[in-house]
mmCIF file of C-alpha atoms in Angstrom:
data_model
loop_
_atom_site.group_PDB
_atom_site.id
_atom_site.type_symbol
_atom_site.label_atom_id
_atom_site.label_comp_id
_atom_site.label_asym_id
_atom_site.label_seq_id
_atom_site.Cartn_x
_atom_site.Cartn_y
_atom_site.Cartn_z
ATOM 1 C CA MET A 13 0.000 0.000 0.000
ATOM 2 C CA THR A 14 1.604 3.261 -1.131
ATOM 3 C CA ALA A 15 1.087 6.793 0.128
ATOM 4 C CA GLU A 16 0.936 10.104 -1.714
ATOM 5 C CA ILE A 17 1.502 13.571 -0.300
ATOM 6 C CA ILE A 18 -0.666 16.407 -1.618
ATOM 7 C CA CYS A 19 0.166 19.912 -0.423
ATOM 8 C CA VAL A 20 -2.508 22.531 -1.054
ATOM 9 C CA GLY A 21 -1.774 26.234 -1.264
ATOM 10 C CA THR A 22 -1.152 28.813 -3.964
ATOM 11 C CA GLU A 23 1.507 30.352 -1.731
ATOM 12 C CA LEU A 24 3.571 27.171 -2.199
ATOM 13 C CA LEU A 25 3.345 27.441 -5.977
ATOM 14 C CA LEU A 26 4.431 31.078 -5.853
ATOM 15 C CA GLY A 27 7.442 30.172 -3.749
ATOM 16 C CA ASN A 28 6.363 32.417 -0.882
ATOM 17 C CA ILE A 29 6.613 29.518 1.577
ATOM 18 C CA LEU A 30 9.131 26.702 1.672
ATOM 19 C CA ASN A 31 7.352 23.340 1.599
ATOM 20 C CA LYS A 32 8.762 21.802 4.774
ATOM 21 C CA ASN A 33 5.664 19.677 5.305
ATOM 22 C CA ALA A 34 6.411 17.387 2.361
ATOM 23 C CA GLN A 35 9.956 16.769 3.580
ATOM 24 C CA TYR A 36 8.765 15.966 7.109
ATOM 25 C CA LEU A 37 6.011 13.634 5.938
ATOM 26 C CA ALA A 38 8.350 11.829 3.546
ATOM 27 C CA GLN A 39 10.748 11.124 6.402
ATOM 28 C CA GLN A 40 7.911 9.969 8.641
ATOM 29 C CA LEU A 41 6.507 7.635 6.013
ATOM 30 C CA ALA A 42 9.931 6.042 5.675
ATOM 31 C CA ASN A 43 10.046 5.532 9.449
ATOM 32 C CA LEU A 44 6.785 3.587 9.183
ATOM 33 C CA GLY A 45 7.966 1.585 6.196
ATOM 34 C CA ILE A 46 5.265 3.098 3.972
ATOM 35 C CA PRO A 47 6.476 3.508 0.375
ATOM 36 C CA HIS A 48 5.549 6.729 -1.376
ATOM 37 C CA TYR A 49 6.343 7.602 -4.962
ATOM 38 C CA TYR A 50 4.540 10.875 -5.634
ATOM 39 C CA GLN A 51 4.234 14.351 -4.141
ATOM 40 C CA THR A 52 2.001 17.026 -5.597
ATOM 41 C CA VAL A 53 1.586 20.735 -4.900
ATOM 42 C CA VAL A 54 -1.665 22.270 -6.098
ATOM 43 C CA GLY A 55 -3.089 25.764 -5.693
ATOM 44 C CA ASP A 56 -6.325 26.803 -4.007
ATOM 45 C CA ASN A 57 -8.547 25.851 -6.914
ATOM 46 C CA VAL A 58 -11.432 23.359 -6.740
ATOM 47 C CA THR A 59 -11.111 22.059 -10.302
ATOM 48 C CA ARG A 60 -7.382 21.470 -10.151
ATOM 49 C CA LEU A 61 -7.569 19.958 -6.674
ATOM 50 C CA LYS A 62 -10.171 17.468 -7.891
ATOM 51 C CA GLN A 63 -7.982 16.573 -10.849
ATOM 52 C CA VAL A 64 -5.029 15.938 -8.544
ATOM 53 C CA VAL A 65 -7.092 13.705 -6.262
ATOM 54 C CA GLU A 66 -8.536 11.718 -9.172
ATOM 55 C CA VAL A 67 -5.025 10.969 -10.397
ATOM 56 C CA ALA A 68 -3.801 10.149 -6.895
ATOM 57 C CA ILE A 69 -6.526 7.638 -6.020
ATOM 58 C CA ALA A 70 -5.713 5.662 -9.162
ATOM 59 C CA ARG A 71 -2.151 4.983 -7.961
ATOM 60 C CA SER A 72 -2.068 5.389 -4.160
ATOM 61 C CA LYS A 73 -4.134 4.092 -1.266
ATOM 62 C CA ILE A 74 -3.100 6.570 1.415
ATOM 63 C CA LEU A 75 -3.588 10.242 0.557
ATOM 64 C CA ILE A 76 -2.061 12.764 2.948
ATOM 65 C CA PHE A 77 -3.134 16.391 2.551
ATOM 66 C CA THR A 78 -1.636 19.498 4.118
ATOM 67 C CA GLY A 79 -3.179 22.954 3.833
ATOM 68 C CA GLY A 80 -6.576 24.282 2.867
ATOM 69 C CA LEU A 81 -8.308 23.658 6.211
ATOM 70 C CA GLY A 82 -8.625 27.264 7.388
ATOM 71 C CA PRO A 83 -11.717 29.475 7.693
ATOM 72 C CA THR A 84 -11.220 31.637 4.597
ATOM 73 C CA PRO A 85 -12.920 31.136 1.202
ATOM 74 C CA ASP A 86 -9.696 29.875 -0.413
ATOM 75 C CA ASP A 87 -9.430 27.012 2.109
ATOM 76 C CA LEU A 88 -11.038 24.341 -0.036
ATOM 77 C CA THR A 89 -9.622 20.949 0.883
ATOM 78 C CA THR A 90 -12.432 19.547 3.058
ATOM 79 C CA GLU A 91 -15.383 20.622 0.910
ATOM 80 C CA THR A 92 -13.622 19.596 -2.305
ATOM 81 C CA LEU A 93 -13.019 16.089 -0.983
ATOM 82 C CA ALA A 94 -16.618 15.772 0.190
ATOM 83 C CA ASP A 95 -17.941 16.954 -3.163
ATOM 84 C CA LEU A 96 -15.625 14.661 -5.131
ATOM 85 C CA PHE A 97 -16.867 11.581 -3.284
ATOM 86 C CA GLY A 98 -20.498 12.752 -3.225
ATOM 87 C CA VAL A 99 -20.746 12.991 0.552
ATOM 88 C CA PRO A 100 -22.440 15.842 2.463
ATOM 89 C CA LEU A 101 -20.616 17.990 4.963
ATOM 90 C CA VAL A 102 -21.876 17.632 8.526
ATOM 91 C CA GLU A 103 -21.285 20.061 11.367
ATOM 92 C CA ASN A 104 -19.419 18.508 14.268
ATOM 93 C CA PRO A 105 -20.454 20.163 17.559
ATOM 94 C CA GLU A 106 -17.294 19.015 19.342
ATOM 95 C CA ILE A 107 -15.119 20.818 16.811
ATOM 96 C CA LEU A 108 -17.238 23.963 17.123
ATOM 97 C CA GLU A 109 -16.964 23.871 20.901
ATOM 98 C CA ASP A 110 -13.197 23.351 20.711
ATOM 99 C CA ILE A 111 -12.717 26.323 18.378
ATOM 100 C CA ALA A 112 -14.838 28.571 20.620
ATOM 101 C CA ARG A 113 -12.896 27.472 23.699
ATOM 102 C CA LYS A 114 -9.533 28.211 22.069
ATOM 103 C CA TYR A 115 -10.682 31.677 21.019
ATOM 104 C CA ALA A 116 -11.935 32.383 24.555
ATOM 105 C CA ILE A 117 -8.589 31.323 26.054
ATOM 106 C CA ARG A 118 -6.852 33.787 23.742
ATOM 107 C CA GLY A 119 -9.288 36.540 24.701
ATOM 108 C CA ARG A 120 -10.791 36.716 21.230
ATOM 109 C CA VAL A 121 -14.267 36.230 19.844
ATOM 110 C CA MET A 122 -14.827 33.467 17.303
ATOM 111 C CA THR A 123 -15.944 34.896 13.963
ATOM 112 C CA PRO A 124 -18.751 33.350 11.874
ATOM 113 C CA SER A 125 -16.209 32.205 9.277
ATOM 114 C CA ASN A 126 -14.576 29.918 11.814
ATOM 115 C CA ARG A 127 -17.736 27.822 11.889
ATOM 116 C CA LYS A 128 -16.707 26.519 8.485
ATOM 117 C CA GLN A 129 -13.924 24.523 10.158
ATOM 118 C CA ALA A 130 -16.479 22.499 12.138
ATOM 119 C CA PHE A 131 -17.871 20.836 8.997
ATOM 120 C CA ILE A 132 -16.404 17.493 7.950
ATOM 121 C CA PRO A 133 -17.510 14.863 5.412
ATOM 122 C CA GLN A 134 -20.153 12.490 6.675
ATOM 123 C CA GLY A 135 -18.484 9.320 7.925
ATOM 124 C CA ALA A 136 -15.119 10.962 8.546
ATOM 125 C CA THR A 137 -13.371 10.936 11.918
ATOM 126 C CA VAL A 138 -11.917 14.074 13.430
ATOM 127 C CA LEU A 139 -8.112 14.304 13.517
ATOM 128 C CA PRO A 140 -7.740 16.642 16.525
ATOM 129 C CA ASN A 141 -5.569 19.740 16.389
ATOM 130 C CA PRO A 142 -4.381 20.452 19.945
ATOM 131 C CA ALA A 143 -2.532 23.622 18.988
ATOM 132 C CA GLY A 144 -4.709 25.301 16.367
ATOM 133 C CA THR A 145 -8.303 25.811 15.271
ATOM 134 C CA ALA A 146 -8.131 23.766 12.058
ATOM 135 C CA PRO A 147 -8.771 20.071 12.738
ATOM 136 C CA GLY A 148 -8.068 17.417 10.168
ATOM 137 C CA ILE A 149 -9.902 14.258 9.240
ATOM 138 C CA VAL A 150 -9.210 10.564 8.947
ATOM 139 C CA TRP A 151 -11.530 9.140 6.325
ATOM 140 C CA SER A 152 -12.033 6.065 4.172
ATOM 141 C CA PRO A 153 -14.534 7.191 1.542
ATOM 142 C CA THR A 154 -14.081 3.940 -0.375
ATOM 143 C CA SER A 155 -12.724 0.533 0.538
ATOM 144 C CA ASN A 156 -8.955 0.382 0.795
ATOM 145 C CA LEU A 157 -8.548 4.171 0.490
ATOM 146 C CA HIS A 158 -7.379 6.225 3.470
ATOM 147 C CA ILE A 159 -7.405 10.023 3.536
ATOM 148 C CA LEU A 160 -5.723 12.112 6.216
ATOM 149 C CA THR A 161 -5.820 15.905 6.198
ATOM 150 C CA PHE A 162 -3.664 18.327 8.154
ATOM 151 C CA PRO A 163 -3.355 22.119 8.401
ATOM 152 C CA GLY A 164 -0.455 23.746 6.610
ATOM 153 C CA VAL A 165 1.162 25.115 9.775
ATOM 154 C CA PRO A 166 4.168 22.771 10.261
ATOM 155 C CA SER A 167 4.138 22.749 14.075
ATOM 156 C CA GLU A 168 0.429 21.883 14.160
ATOM 157 C CA MET A 169 0.739 19.270 11.431
ATOM 158 C CA GLN A 170 3.693 17.535 13.078
ATOM 159 C CA ARG A 171 1.993 17.251 16.454
ATOM 160 C CA MET A 172 -1.195 15.904 14.863
ATOM 161 C CA TRP A 173 0.857 13.405 12.875
ATOM 162 C CA GLN A 174 2.622 12.018 15.924
ATOM 163 C CA GLU A 175 -0.358 11.992 18.283
ATOM 164 C CA THR A 176 -3.093 10.682 15.980
ATOM 165 C CA ALA A 177 -1.931 9.752 12.480
ATOM 166 C CA VAL A 178 0.907 7.424 13.487
ATOM 167 C CA PRO A 179 -1.280 5.347 15.840
ATOM 168 C CA TYR A 180 -3.960 5.167 13.141
ATOM 169 C CA LEU A 181 -1.536 3.998 10.463
ATOM 170 C CA LYS A 182 -0.139 1.389 12.837
ATOM 171 C CA THR A 183 -3.640 -0.068 13.178
ATOM 172 C CA LEU A 184 -3.482 -0.645 9.423
ATOM 173 C CA GLY A 185 -0.398 -2.800 9.934
ATOM 174 C CA PHE A 186 2.259 -0.207 9.214
ATOM 175 C CA GLY A 187 5.206 0.404 11.491
ATOM 176 C CA GLN A 188 6.297 -3.234 11.437
ATOM 177 C CA GLU A 189 9.053 -2.271 9.010
ATOM 178 C CA ILE A 190 11.084 0.857 8.410
ATOM 179 C CA ILE A 191 12.766 2.356 5.372
ATOM 180 C CA PHE A 192 16.240 3.623 6.238
ATOM 181 C CA SER A 193 18.764 5.218 3.943
ATOM 182 C CA ARG A 194 22.425 6.178 4.031
ATOM 183 C CA THR A 195 23.971 8.623 1.593
ATOM 184 C CA LEU A 196 27.592 8.274 0.493
ATOM 185 C CA LYS A 197 29.224 11.458 -0.788
ATOM 186 C CA PHE A 198 31.878 11.853 -3.494
ATOM 187 C CA TRP A 199 33.850 14.788 -4.913
ATOM 188 C CA GLY A 200 36.067 14.862 -7.987
ATOM 189 C CA ILE A 201 34.128 12.413 -10.148
ATOM 190 C CA ALA A 202 31.186 12.918 -12.515
ATOM 191 C CA GLU A 203 27.840 11.270 -11.794
ATOM 192 C CA SER A 204 27.964 9.290 -15.054
ATOM 193 C CA ALA A 205 31.483 8.036 -14.325
ATOM 194 C CA LEU A 206 30.577 6.923 -10.814
ATOM 195 C CA ALA A 207 27.356 5.303 -12.038
ATOM 196 C CA GLU A 208 29.370 3.232 -14.513
ATOM 197 C CA LYS A 209 31.743 2.101 -11.790
ATOM 198 C CA VAL A 210 28.902 0.971 -9.523
ATOM 199 C CA SER A 211 26.485 -0.216 -12.211
ATOM 200 C CA ALA A 212 26.394 -3.731 -10.754
ATOM 201 C CA PHE A 213 24.768 -2.308 -7.602
ATOM 202 C CA LEU A 214 22.059 -0.198 -9.242
ATOM 203 C CA ASN A 215 19.535 -3.015 -9.686
ATOM 204 C CA LEU A 216 19.674 -4.520 -6.214
ATOM 205 C CA PRO A 217 16.216 -5.242 -4.709
ATOM 206 C CA ASN A 218 17.004 -4.529 -1.044
ATOM 207 C CA PRO A 219 18.903 -2.443 -0.308
ATOM 208 C CA THR A 220 18.570 -0.295 -3.398
ATOM 209 C CA VAL A 221 21.316 2.029 -4.660
ATOM 210 C CA ALA A 222 20.680 5.222 -6.623
ATOM 211 C CA PRO A 223 23.092 7.947 -7.803
ATOM 212 C CA TYR A 224 22.339 11.656 -7.982
ATOM 213 C CA ALA A 225 24.344 14.840 -8.311
ATOM 214 C CA SER A 226 24.102 18.279 -6.720
ATOM 215 C CA ARG A 227 26.367 21.316 -7.299
ATOM 216 C CA GLY A 228 29.499 19.352 -8.119
ATOM 217 C CA GLU A 229 28.923 16.626 -5.567
ATOM 218 C CA VAL A 230 27.832 13.097 -6.449
ATOM 219 C CA LYS A 231 25.871 10.978 -3.995
ATOM 220 C CA LEU A 232 24.918 7.338 -3.768
ATOM 221 C CA ARG A 233 21.815 6.748 -1.698
ATOM 222 C CA ILE A 234 21.553 3.244 -0.223
ATOM 223 C CA CYS A 235 18.011 2.507 0.944
ATOM 224 C CA ALA A 236 16.989 -0.582 2.918
ATOM 225 C CA LYS A 237 13.648 -1.882 4.160
ATOM 226 C CA ALA A 238 13.818 -3.952 7.333
ATOM 227 C CA THR A 239 12.068 -4.736 10.599
ATOM 228 C CA SER A 240 14.381 -2.496 12.630
ATOM 229 C CA LEU A 241 17.031 0.181 12.294
ATOM 230 C CA ALA A 242 19.718 -2.313 13.285
ATOM 231 C CA ALA A 243 18.567 -4.772 10.630
ATOM 232 C CA ALA A 244 18.494 -2.028 7.982
ATOM 233 C CA GLU A 245 22.000 -0.910 8.890
ATOM 234 C CA GLU A 246 23.187 -4.499 8.688
ATOM 235 C CA LEU A 247 21.860 -4.719 5.131
ATOM 236 C CA ILE A 248 23.444 -1.413 4.163
ATOM 237 C CA ALA A 249 26.884 -1.792 5.763
ATOM 238 C CA PRO A 250 28.496 -4.298 3.345
ATOM 239 C CA ILE A 251 27.124 -2.480 0.287
ATOM 240 C CA ALA A 252 28.379 0.847 1.605
ATOM 241 C CA GLN A 253 31.824 -0.589 2.204
ATOM 242 C CA GLN A 254 32.066 -1.939 -1.332
ATOM 243 C CA LEU A 255 30.910 1.374 -2.824
ATOM 244 C CA GLN A 256 33.429 3.309 -0.749
ATOM 245 C CA THR A 257 36.189 1.026 -1.980
ATOM 246 C CA ILE A 258 35.131 1.542 -5.587
ATOM 247 C CA GLY A 259 34.972 5.309 -5.068
ATOM 248 C CA GLY A 260 38.475 5.413 -3.646
ATOM 249 C CA LEU A 261 39.747 8.907 -2.824
ATOM 250 C CA ASN A 262 36.678 10.418 -4.469
ATOM 251 C CA TYR A 263 34.628 9.174 -1.515
ATOM 252 C CA TYR A 264 34.803 11.661 1.340
ATOM 253 C CA GLY A 265 31.928 11.038 3.746
ATOM 254 C CA GLN A 266 28.306 10.201 4.337
ATOM 255 C CA ASP A 267 24.974 11.647 5.466
ATOM 256 C CA ASP A 268 25.663 14.893 7.359
ATOM 257 C CA ASP A 269 29.366 15.037 6.513
ATOM 258 C CA SER A 270 30.596 18.003 4.472
ATOM 259 C CA LEU A 271 33.966 18.571 2.875
ATOM 260 C CA ALA A 272 34.612 21.218 5.515
ATOM 261 C CA SER A 273 33.731 18.923 8.430
ATOM 262 C CA VAL A 274 35.831 16.060 7.047
ATOM 263 C CA VAL A 275 38.818 18.374 6.496
ATOM 264 C CA GLY A 276 38.381 19.608 10.052
ATOM 265 C CA GLN A 277 38.495 16.065 11.418
ATOM 266 C CA LEU A 278 41.640 15.311 9.437
ATOM 267 C CA LEU A 279 43.343 18.514 10.607
ATOM 268 C CA GLN A 280 42.598 17.666 14.233
ATOM 269 C CA GLN A 281 43.880 14.129 13.814
ATOM 270 C CA ALA A 282 47.130 15.565 12.433
ATOM 271 C CA ASN A 283 47.262 18.268 15.122
ATOM 272 C CA ALA A 284 47.466 20.769 12.257
ATOM 273 C CA THR A 285 46.064 24.237 11.617
ATOM 274 C CA LEU A 286 44.781 26.044 8.551
ATOM 275 C CA SER A 287 44.501 29.575 7.197
ATOM 276 C CA VAL A 288 43.005 30.703 3.892
ATOM 277 C CA ALA A 289 43.510 33.472 1.358
ATOM 278 C CA GLU A 290 40.568 34.147 -0.939
ATOM 279 C CA SER A 291 39.968 36.312 -3.934
ATOM 280 C CA CYS A 292 37.079 35.278 -6.208
ATOM 281 C CA THR A 293 35.265 33.319 -3.483
ATOM 282 C CA GLY A 294 35.005 36.419 -1.303
ATOM 283 C CA GLY A 295 35.010 34.617 2.050
ATOM 284 C CA GLY A 296 32.963 31.601 0.969
ATOM 285 C CA LEU A 297 35.736 29.178 1.849
ATOM 286 C CA GLY A 298 36.096 30.640 5.323
ATOM 287 C CA GLN A 299 32.347 30.473 5.816
ATOM 288 C CA MET A 300 32.273 26.773 4.926
ATOM 289 C CA LEU A 301 35.002 26.105 7.457
ATOM 290 C CA THR A 302 33.416 28.130 10.242
ATOM 291 C CA ASP A 303 29.983 26.615 9.636
ATOM 292 C CA VAL A 304 31.434 23.575 11.412
ATOM 293 C CA SER A 305 31.099 23.746 15.180
ATOM 294 C CA GLY A 306 34.478 23.620 16.896
ATOM 295 C CA SER A 307 36.397 24.819 13.843
ATOM 296 C CA SER A 308 38.306 27.321 15.992
ATOM 297 C CA ARG A 309 40.445 24.396 17.126
ATOM 298 C CA TYR A 310 42.123 24.169 13.724
ATOM 299 C CA PHE A 311 41.039 27.146 11.593
ATOM 300 C CA MET A 312 42.956 30.274 12.489
ATOM 301 C CA GLY A 313 41.461 32.744 10.013
ATOM 302 C CA GLY A 314 41.788 34.139 6.534
ATOM 303 C CA VAL A 315 42.331 37.110 4.254
ATOM 304 C CA ILE A 316 39.848 38.184 1.589
ATOM 305 C CA SER A 317 42.327 39.731 -0.819
ATOM 306 C CA TYR A 318 39.922 40.950 -3.471
ATOM 307 C CA ASP A 319 42.073 43.893 -4.485
ATOM 308 C CA ASN A 320 45.592 43.322 -5.805
ATOM 309 C CA GLN A 321 47.045 45.805 -3.342
ATOM 310 C CA VAL A 322 45.724 43.663 -0.491
ATOM 311 C CA LYS A 323 47.438 40.660 -2.035
ATOM 312 C CA VAL A 324 50.696 42.596 -1.978
ATOM 313 C CA SER A 325 50.440 44.316 1.408
ATOM 314 C CA LEU A 326 48.868 41.558 3.500
ATOM 315 C CA LEU A 327 49.953 38.384 1.739
ATOM 316 C CA GLY A 328 53.321 39.393 0.342
ATOM 317 C CA VAL A 329 52.459 38.651 -3.284
ATOM 318 C CA ASP A 330 55.174 39.915 -5.649
ATOM 319 C CA PRO A 331 53.901 42.984 -7.594
ATOM 320 C CA GLN A 332 55.862 41.825 -10.624
ATOM 321 C CA ALA A 333 54.001 38.521 -10.622
ATOM 322 C CA LEU A 334 50.729 40.433 -10.717
ATOM 323 C CA ILE A 335 51.953 42.561 -13.610
ATOM 324 C CA GLN A 336 53.509 39.773 -15.653
ATOM 325 C CA GLU A 337 51.131 36.868 -14.968
ATOM 326 C CA GLY A 338 48.037 38.498 -13.528
ATOM 327 C CA ALA A 339 46.095 37.897 -10.328
ATOM 328 C CA VAL A 340 44.533 34.761 -11.805
ATOM 329 C CA SER A 341 47.631 32.637 -12.186
ATOM 330 C CA SER A 342 49.415 29.690 -10.680
ATOM 331 C CA THR A 343 52.198 31.891 -9.354
ATOM 332 C CA VAL A 344 49.887 34.256 -7.508
ATOM 333 C CA ALA A 345 47.841 31.376 -6.068
ATOM 334 C CA ALA A 346 51.053 29.853 -4.703
ATOM 335 C CA GLN A 347 52.236 33.142 -3.194
ATOM 336 C CA MET A 348 48.823 33.789 -1.619
ATOM 337 C CA ALA A 349 48.888 30.363 0.055
ATOM 338 C CA GLN A 350 52.476 30.857 1.244
ATOM 339 C CA GLY A 351 51.729 34.350 2.468
ATOM 340 C CA VAL A 352 48.678 33.548 4.547
ATOM 341 C CA ARG A 353 50.286 30.441 6.027
ATOM 342 C CA SER A 354 53.397 32.402 7.032
ATOM 343 C CA ARG A 355 51.568 35.431 8.434
ATOM 344 C CA LEU A 356 49.030 33.442 10.451
ATOM 345 C CA GLY A 357 51.557 30.824 11.526
ATOM 346 C CA THR A 358 49.562 27.777 10.432
ATOM 347 C CA THR A 359 50.507 24.315 9.246
ATOM 348 C CA TRP A 360 48.632 24.759 5.994
ATOM 349 C CA GLY A 361 47.752 27.706 3.782
ATOM 350 C CA LEU A 362 44.983 27.391 1.192
ATOM 351 C CA SER A 363 44.290 29.995 -1.494
ATOM 352 C CA ILE A 364 41.810 30.640 -4.301
ATOM 353 C CA THR A 365 42.060 33.127 -7.146
ATOM 354 C CA GLY A 366 39.931 33.067 -10.276
ATOM 355 C CA ILE A 367 37.320 34.616 -12.553
ATOM 356 C CA ALA A 368 33.803 33.926 -11.303
ATOM 357 C CA GLY A 369 32.090 36.009 -13.991
ATOM 358 C CA PRO A 370 29.834 36.782 -15.600
ATOM 359 C CA ASP A 371 32.325 39.328 -16.954
ATOM 360 C CA GLY A 372 36.054 39.787 -16.506
ATOM 361 C CA GLY A 373 37.119 36.928 -18.732
ATOM 362 C CA SER A 374 39.341 36.978 -21.818
ATOM 363 C CA PRO A 375 40.280 34.498 -24.567
ATOM 364 C CA THR A 376 43.334 33.376 -22.599
ATOM 365 C CA LYS A 377 41.703 33.584 -19.182
ATOM 366 C CA PRO A 378 38.001 32.800 -19.588
ATOM 367 C CA VAL A 379 35.278 32.981 -16.978
ATOM 368 C CA GLY A 380 35.486 29.881 -14.832
ATOM 369 C CA LEU A 381 39.295 29.738 -14.724
ATOM 370 C CA VAL A 382 40.381 29.205 -11.107
ATOM 371 C CA TYR A 383 43.729 28.518 -9.445
ATOM 372 C CA ILE A 384 44.043 26.920 -6.015
ATOM 373 C CA GLY A 385 47.209 27.117 -3.952
ATOM 374 C CA LEU A 386 48.196 24.782 -1.121
ATOM 375 C CA ALA A 387 51.215 25.582 1.052
ATOM 376 C CA GLN A 388 52.772 23.427 3.778
ATOM 377 C CA ALA A 389 54.958 24.419 6.723
ATOM 378 C CA ASN A 390 57.865 22.499 5.176
ATOM 379 C CA GLY A 391 57.904 24.954 2.273
ATOM 380 C CA THR A 392 56.173 22.713 -0.256
ATOM 381 C CA VAL A 393 53.624 24.518 -2.423
ATOM 382 C CA GLN A 394 51.229 22.990 -4.924
ATOM 383 C CA THR A 395 48.856 24.694 -7.302
ATOM 384 C CA PHE A 396 45.856 23.349 -9.180
ATOM 385 C CA GLU A 397 44.181 24.774 -12.271
ATOM 386 C CA HIS A 398 40.437 24.286 -12.825
ATOM 387 C CA ARG A 399 38.238 25.425 -15.665
ATOM 388 C CA TYR A 400 34.596 25.355 -14.656
ATOM 389 C CA GLY A 401 33.216 26.733 -17.906
ATOM 390 C CA GLN A 402 31.725 30.030 -18.977
ATOM 391 C CA ASP A 403 28.167 28.695 -18.922
ATOM 392 C CA ARG A 404 28.045 28.316 -15.158
ATOM 393 C CA SER A 405 26.710 30.977 -12.825
ATOM 394 C CA ARG A 406 28.905 33.173 -10.652
ATOM 395 C CA SER A 407 27.574 31.582 -7.455
ATOM 396 C CA LEU A 408 28.174 28.049 -8.739
ATOM 397 C CA ILE A 409 31.757 28.816 -9.823
ATOM 398 C CA ARG A 410 32.453 30.259 -6.375
ATOM 399 C CA HIS A 411 30.892 27.231 -4.698
ATOM 400 C CA LEU A 412 32.822 24.750 -6.843
ATOM 401 C CA SER A 413 36.059 26.641 -6.211
ATOM 402 C CA ALA A 414 35.687 26.566 -2.431
ATOM 403 C CA CYS A 415 34.681 22.896 -2.365
ATOM 404 C CA THR A 416 37.483 21.871 -4.710
ATOM 405 C CA ALA A 417 40.007 23.731 -2.547
ATOM 406 C CA LEU A 418 38.800 21.818 0.513
ATOM 407 C CA ASP A 419 38.941 18.585 -1.454
ATOM 408 C CA ALA A 420 42.552 19.271 -2.485
ATOM 409 C CA LEU A 421 43.506 19.696 1.152
ATOM 410 C CA ARG A 422 41.499 16.590 2.133
ATOM 411 C CA ARG A 423 43.388 14.444 -0.361
ATOM 412 C CA LYS A 424 46.740 15.841 0.752
ATOM 413 C CA LEU A 425 45.937 15.188 4.420
ATOM 414 C CA LEU A 426 44.914 11.625 3.613
ATOM 415 C CA ASP A 427 48.045 11.109 1.544
ATOM 416 C CA SER A 428 50.242 12.324 4.395
ATOM 417 C CA GLN A 429 48.818 9.617 6.670
ATOM 418 C CA PHE A 430 50.421 6.850 4.638
#
């Protein structure tokens, strides 16, 4: 039996509100072992809402609605469902009394429009809302079809889900199994290349493996269905180990790990410190590092050397190098890394200089050209050239540059362990 999430509200379609309800419900369905393959967002329109429901009932047996339960004319979920299934709306005196009581507690008078919230389809059961005035319903208008409705306010919906919906779904036999997933993360390899390497794993029945990419990062999601979390993890563990081995150095972490957090762990293990010098990323690299709690133990600080004079005065970059080779060059990247490492007294110095666009490029130095410098306390300096392409946005080039710089340091730290 599969579930489908239907979120109602024109404000969601306009992007005025982030749809956190769908994410929460998807996670909760997985915890109960309930598969769900579709999510739909529909505006406050009777015709379109009916169309969405008609499609949903042909492919899913549990329909979960959020939104459209308020007192205003554009709150249409309850009456639309009743009309679609040809059932009258019936006033529930307990709901009406509850709404009036909540208004009295708040020192307000219930308006006539609030009475609308007391009407539910005949045969439906009230799904109580302890925190708000919009109750939901639990309803089986036809055999083997279960409808649950919730208000759009996340805090109200989540409490109603835990207190009433979960026990109800467990009476249907759900909750005996869970769906648990682990996400492996890779940097420095294309999604297609990684998919080819792990192709033998992509058709497994349980656990399943699926690749996907996001802003330069490639992920492999391993998803298992089992009777307990421990059993699911036992299914996942050997698959994850094999995939990590195949990924090699491109594999850097899993689930909540980030390149910055992994680099931080490696720096602490080596009792090492880091400083950064940034140009085109404008502090983005430093932000990634300091987003990690406890980063002050290994990250000493950085210099945003956007102007060439700052590169010279604060980082000790040779003015002649800037004149002869330009700020976006291997030489300048190396000197920036050396300069910040020396001035801040750290084990490592990491630098970025490049052309993030959309303008500023030339035939010899196009938009997307980035140099990364990596300096060690022993005097060794490495530089890396990357060409991210002129068709990528400024923000993406900056993001890729910062992540690739962290990845270069990650690989070097791992290499130094052996």
